Amino acid sequence: MTEDLFASPDRENLAPGAVLLRGRALPLEGPLLEALDEVTAQAPFRRMVTPGGYEMSVAMTNCGEAGWVTDRKGYRYDPIDPETGRPWPAMPAAFRRLAAEAAVDAGYPSFAPDACLVNCYEPGARLSLHQDRDERDFDQPIVSVSLGLPATFQFGGPKRSDKPRRIPLQHGDVAVWGGSSRLHYHGVLALKDGDHPALGRRRINLTFRKAL
Ligand code: MD3
Ligand code: FE
């Protein structure tokens, strides 16, 4: 028998090093949504272009020391927002606090993110299966926070051909991806239409990384 010493109704161990904390963001909902508006006022959502020339269906922005960007030249982290020519907005205190606390809960007590990618899904938007490999240190976990409309997350394995599991994600859920799952393929199925009381017809995902 396998004993789970950290079992709890709000906690799901998805894989070695990967933990889903259901509702973990809800106590900070107000401050998170206020901070989100401040970030997007300074660095508006935009649909970026992949190196292959396709416009992504997910609109993105960033905060923190570095932001994830894509264009015809490739994927990278950049300290400057190419749309505004200014540094990305600072990472709000509520964002930083939630990311650090969730990482502690998941067993990563020294996680110090320097980048937060903010993804905005409208109905139909999706993220095809991919790996997150643009960061320097794959020993650092990634913390992701789901807000707004529910979505179906695809959690695959180390090979693109590994059949992904479907994990429903709801407003307030936080997932921490580290250990041997850090380089697993993952994606998000096309968002279904709906109306969320706080965010309307949108899903927002905050992804915290130590990129530099
Ligand atoms: C599993 N975003 O921006 S992060 C991304 O909902 C991205 O917008 C998703 O994938 C979204 O790159 C969810 C969840 C995530 C991030 C990294 C992982 C899951 C992961 C790394 C390994 C395994
Ligand atoms: Fe990803």
Short mmCIF file of C-alpha atoms and ligand atoms in Angstrom, two decimals:
data_model
loop_
_atom_site.label_atom_id
_atom_site.label_comp_id
_atom_site.label_asym_id
_atom_site.label_seq_id
_atom_site.Cartn_x
_atom_site.Cartn_y
_atom_site.Cartn_z
CA MET A 1 0.00 0.00 0.00
CA THR A 2 1.26 3.51 -0.77
CA GLU A 3 0.78 5.96 2.12
CA ASP A 4 0.15 9.59 1.20
CA LEU A 5 1.33 11.58 4.20
CA PHE A 6 0.09 14.85 2.62
CA ALA A 7 -3.41 13.67 1.70
CA SER A 8 -6.16 16.30 1.91
CA PRO A 9 -9.48 16.80 0.07
CA ASP A 10 -8.09 19.93 -1.64
CA ARG A 11 -4.85 18.36 -2.76
CA GLU A 12 -4.20 15.96 -5.61
CA ASN A 13 -0.79 14.51 -6.38
CA LEU A 14 -0.74 14.37 -10.19
CA ALA A 15 2.72 12.90 -10.67
CA PRO A 16 5.98 12.84 -8.71
CA GLY A 17 6.64 16.54 -7.99
CA ALA A 18 3.34 17.76 -9.49
CA VAL A 19 0.53 18.83 -7.14
CA LEU A 20 -2.93 20.32 -7.72
CA LEU A 21 -4.20 22.58 -4.91
CA ARG A 22 -7.93 23.03 -5.49
CA GLY A 23 -9.23 26.49 -4.59
CA ARG A 24 -5.85 27.60 -3.26
CA ALA A 25 -6.17 31.07 -4.87
CA LEU A 26 -9.69 31.82 -3.56
CA PRO A 27 -8.64 33.57 -0.31
CA LEU A 28 -6.66 36.07 -2.47
CA GLU A 29 -9.29 36.47 -5.22
CA GLY A 30 -9.95 40.21 -4.66
CA PRO A 31 -6.30 41.31 -4.54
CA LEU A 32 -5.41 39.05 -7.49
CA LEU A 33 -8.13 40.48 -9.75
CA GLU A 34 -7.26 44.04 -8.77
CA ALA A 35 -3.58 43.38 -9.50
CA LEU A 36 -4.49 41.78 -12.82
CA ASP A 37 -6.24 44.99 -13.91
CA GLU A 38 -3.18 47.03 -12.94
CA VAL A 39 -0.87 44.77 -14.97
CA THR A 40 -3.08 44.75 -18.07
CA ALA A 41 -3.55 48.53 -17.94
CA GLN A 42 0.25 48.89 -18.33
CA ALA A 43 0.85 45.90 -20.62
CA PRO A 44 -2.34 45.06 -22.55
CA PHE A 45 -3.18 41.54 -23.73
CA ARG A 46 -2.03 40.83 -27.28
CA ARG A 47 -2.02 37.80 -29.57
CA MET A 48 1.56 36.98 -30.44
CA VAL A 49 2.85 35.24 -33.57
CA THR A 50 4.69 31.91 -33.48
CA PRO A 51 8.01 31.44 -35.29
CA GLY A 52 6.00 29.52 -37.91
CA GLY A 53 3.85 32.60 -38.60
CA TYR A 54 0.60 31.65 -36.85
CA GLU A 55 -1.22 34.06 -34.53
CA MET A 56 -1.86 32.34 -31.20
CA SER A 57 -5.52 32.01 -30.14
CA VAL A 58 -4.53 32.79 -26.53
CA ALA A 59 -3.86 36.48 -25.79
CA MET A 60 -0.90 37.10 -23.48
CA THR A 61 0.90 39.64 -21.36
CA ASN A 62 3.51 39.42 -18.59
CA CYS A 63 4.72 40.92 -15.37
CA GLY A 64 7.97 40.54 -13.48
CA GLU A 65 11.61 41.00 -14.46
CA ALA A 66 11.22 39.03 -17.67
CA GLY A 67 8.32 38.21 -19.96
CA TRP A 68 7.79 35.30 -22.33
CA VAL A 69 7.46 36.46 -25.93
CA THR A 70 7.19 34.85 -29.34
CA ASP A 71 7.57 36.33 -32.81
CA ARG A 72 8.95 35.25 -36.21
CA LYS A 73 12.45 35.13 -34.63
CA GLY A 74 11.53 32.56 -31.95
CA TYR A 75 10.49 32.10 -28.31
CA ARG A 76 12.41 33.83 -25.53
CA TYR A 77 12.24 35.76 -22.25
CA ASP A 78 12.68 39.52 -22.68
CA PRO A 79 12.92 42.23 -19.98
CA ILE A 80 11.18 44.68 -22.35
CA ASP A 81 7.59 44.51 -23.63
CA PRO A 82 7.98 44.72 -27.42
CA GLU A 83 4.54 46.42 -27.73
CA THR A 84 5.30 49.31 -25.38
CA GLY A 85 9.11 49.41 -25.45
CA ARG A 86 9.01 49.58 -21.64
CA PRO A 87 9.92 47.02 -18.98
CA TRP A 88 7.07 44.66 -18.05
CA PRO A 89 5.04 45.81 -15.00
CA ALA A 90 6.48 44.68 -11.67
CA MET A 91 5.09 41.45 -10.24
CA PRO A 92 2.26 42.50 -7.88
CA ALA A 93 2.67 41.52 -4.22
CA ALA A 94 -0.48 39.34 -4.24
CA PHE A 95 0.82 37.40 -7.28
CA ARG A 96 4.24 36.86 -5.72
CA ARG A 97 2.76 35.86 -2.39
CA LEU A 98 0.35 33.27 -3.82
CA ALA A 99 3.07 31.72 -6.01
CA ALA A 100 5.52 31.43 -3.12
CA GLU A 101 2.92 30.05 -0.67
CA ALA A 102 1.63 27.46 -3.13
CA ALA A 103 5.19 26.36 -3.89
CA VAL A 104 5.83 25.90 -0.17
CA ASP A 105 2.63 23.80 0.14
CA ALA A 106 3.84 21.65 -2.75
CA GLY A 107 7.30 21.10 -1.27
CA TYR A 108 9.33 23.82 -3.03
CA PRO A 109 10.23 26.20 -0.17
CA SER A 110 12.78 28.31 -2.08
CA PHE A 111 10.83 29.08 -5.27
CA ALA A 112 11.42 32.73 -6.25
CA PRO A 113 9.70 33.48 -9.59
CA ASP A 114 11.04 36.29 -11.79
CA ALA A 115 8.47 35.92 -14.60
CA CYS A 116 4.68 35.71 -14.68
CA LEU A 117 3.03 34.96 -18.02
CA VAL A 118 -0.65 35.93 -18.06
CA ASN A 119 -2.72 33.97 -20.57
CA CYS A 120 -6.22 35.09 -21.59
CA TYR A 121 -8.53 32.51 -23.21
CA GLU A 122 -11.78 33.51 -24.89
CA PRO A 123 -14.25 30.85 -26.08
CA GLY A 124 -12.51 28.64 -28.66
CA ALA A 125 -8.97 29.59 -27.63
CA ARG A 126 -6.62 26.67 -26.98
CA LEU A 127 -3.00 25.80 -26.33
CA SER A 128 -1.71 22.79 -28.23
CA LEU A 129 0.53 20.19 -26.58
CA HIS A 130 3.99 21.62 -25.86
CA GLN A 131 6.87 21.53 -23.39
CA ASP A 132 8.05 24.56 -21.39
CA ARG A 133 11.75 24.64 -22.23
CA ASP A 134 12.63 28.32 -22.54
CA GLU A 135 13.74 28.64 -18.90
CA ARG A 136 17.36 28.25 -17.76
CA ASP A 137 16.89 25.87 -14.81
CA PHE A 138 14.47 22.96 -15.21
CA ASP A 139 14.98 22.08 -11.53
CA GLN A 140 12.74 25.08 -10.70
CA PRO A 141 9.01 24.28 -10.63
CA ILE A 142 6.25 26.19 -12.44
CA VAL A 143 3.21 27.44 -10.52
CA SER A 144 -0.01 27.97 -12.48
CA VAL A 145 -3.18 29.71 -11.25
CA SER A 146 -6.53 29.32 -13.01
CA LEU A 147 -9.13 32.11 -12.86
CA GLY A 148 -12.48 32.62 -14.58
CA LEU A 149 -14.14 30.06 -16.87
CA PRO A 150 -13.28 26.37 -16.32
CA ALA A 151 -10.99 24.58 -18.78
CA THR A 152 -9.76 21.09 -19.55
CA PHE A 153 -6.02 20.76 -19.06
CA GLN A 154 -4.08 18.05 -20.89
CA PHE A 155 -1.25 16.54 -18.88
CA GLY A 156 0.92 14.24 -20.97
CA GLY A 157 4.26 12.57 -20.52
CA PRO A 158 7.86 13.12 -21.58
CA LYS A 159 7.09 12.25 -25.23
CA ARG A 160 4.61 14.10 -27.44
CA SER A 161 3.07 10.72 -28.29
CA ASP A 162 2.28 9.91 -24.60
CA LYS A 163 -1.51 9.96 -24.21
CA PRO A 164 -2.45 12.99 -22.09
CA ARG A 165 -4.77 12.82 -19.06
CA ARG A 166 -7.59 15.36 -18.93
CA ILE A 167 -7.68 17.45 -15.78
CA PRO A 168 -10.56 19.89 -15.25
CA LEU A 169 -9.35 23.23 -13.86
CA GLN A 170 -11.61 25.73 -12.15
CA HIS A 171 -11.51 29.29 -10.87
CA GLY A 172 -9.05 29.39 -7.96
CA ASP A 173 -7.19 26.15 -8.66
CA VAL A 174 -3.40 26.26 -8.36
CA ALA A 175 -1.05 23.63 -9.81
CA VAL A 176 2.64 23.24 -9.06
CA TRP A 177 4.69 21.38 -11.69
CA GLY A 178 8.14 20.24 -10.68
CA GLY A 179 10.32 17.20 -10.33
CA SER A 180 10.20 14.63 -13.11
CA SER A 181 7.01 16.18 -14.59
CA ARG A 182 8.65 19.54 -15.28
CA LEU A 183 9.33 18.73 -18.94
CA HIS A 184 6.13 16.81 -19.61
CA TYR A 185 3.98 17.77 -22.59
CA HIS A 186 0.82 19.68 -21.70
CA GLY A 187 -1.89 21.84 -23.26
CA VAL A 188 -5.37 23.29 -22.85
CA LEU A 189 -8.44 22.19 -24.87
CA ALA A 190 -10.55 24.80 -26.67
CA LEU A 191 -12.36 26.93 -24.07
CA LYS A 192 -16.11 26.39 -23.86
CA ASP A 193 -18.33 29.45 -23.75
CA GLY A 194 -19.74 30.53 -20.41
CA ASP A 195 -20.10 33.56 -18.16
CA HIS A 196 -17.99 33.79 -15.03
CA PRO A 197 -19.26 36.14 -12.28
CA ALA A 198 -15.90 37.88 -11.87
CA LEU A 199 -14.27 37.50 -15.30
CA GLY A 200 -17.10 37.16 -17.83
CA ARG A 201 -16.43 35.11 -20.96
CA ARG A 202 -12.74 34.57 -20.22
CA ARG A 203 -10.28 32.26 -18.57
CA ILE A 204 -7.09 33.78 -17.17
CA ASN A 205 -4.07 31.65 -16.29
CA LEU A 206 -1.11 33.04 -14.37
CA THR A 207 2.07 31.03 -14.89
CA PHE A 208 4.93 31.77 -12.50
CA ARG A 209 8.44 30.77 -13.49
CA LYS A 210 12.04 31.26 -12.55
CA ALA A 211 13.11 32.05 -16.12
CA LEU A 212 16.50 33.75 -15.74
C1 MD3 B 1 2.87 20.55 -16.85
N1 MD3 B 1 -0.19 27.48 -19.77
O1 MD3 B 1 1.73 29.08 -20.68
S1 MD3 B 1 0.30 26.26 -17.18
C2 MD3 B 1 1.96 27.87 -20.74
O2 MD3 B 1 -3.50 27.14 -18.67
C3 MD3 B 1 0.92 26.92 -20.32
O3 MD3 B 1 -2.48 28.65 -19.84
C4 MD3 B 1 -1.30 26.69 -19.33
O4 MD3 B 1 1.08 25.77 -20.47
C5 MD3 B 1 -2.51 27.55 -19.26
O5 MD3 B 1 3.04 27.40 -21.14
C6 MD3 B 1 -1.17 26.05 -18.03
C7 MD3 B 1 0.42 24.65 -16.64
C8 MD3 B 1 1.72 23.97 -16.83
C9 MD3 B 1 2.88 24.66 -17.00
C10 MD3 B 1 4.06 23.96 -17.12
C11 MD3 B 1 4.08 22.58 -17.06
C12 MD3 B 1 1.72 22.63 -16.78
C13 MD3 B 1 2.88 21.91 -16.88
C14 MD3 B 1 5.26 21.87 -17.17
C15 MD3 B 1 5.24 20.51 -17.10
C16 MD3 B 1 4.05 19.84 -16.95
FE FE B 2 3.19 25.38 -20.94
#
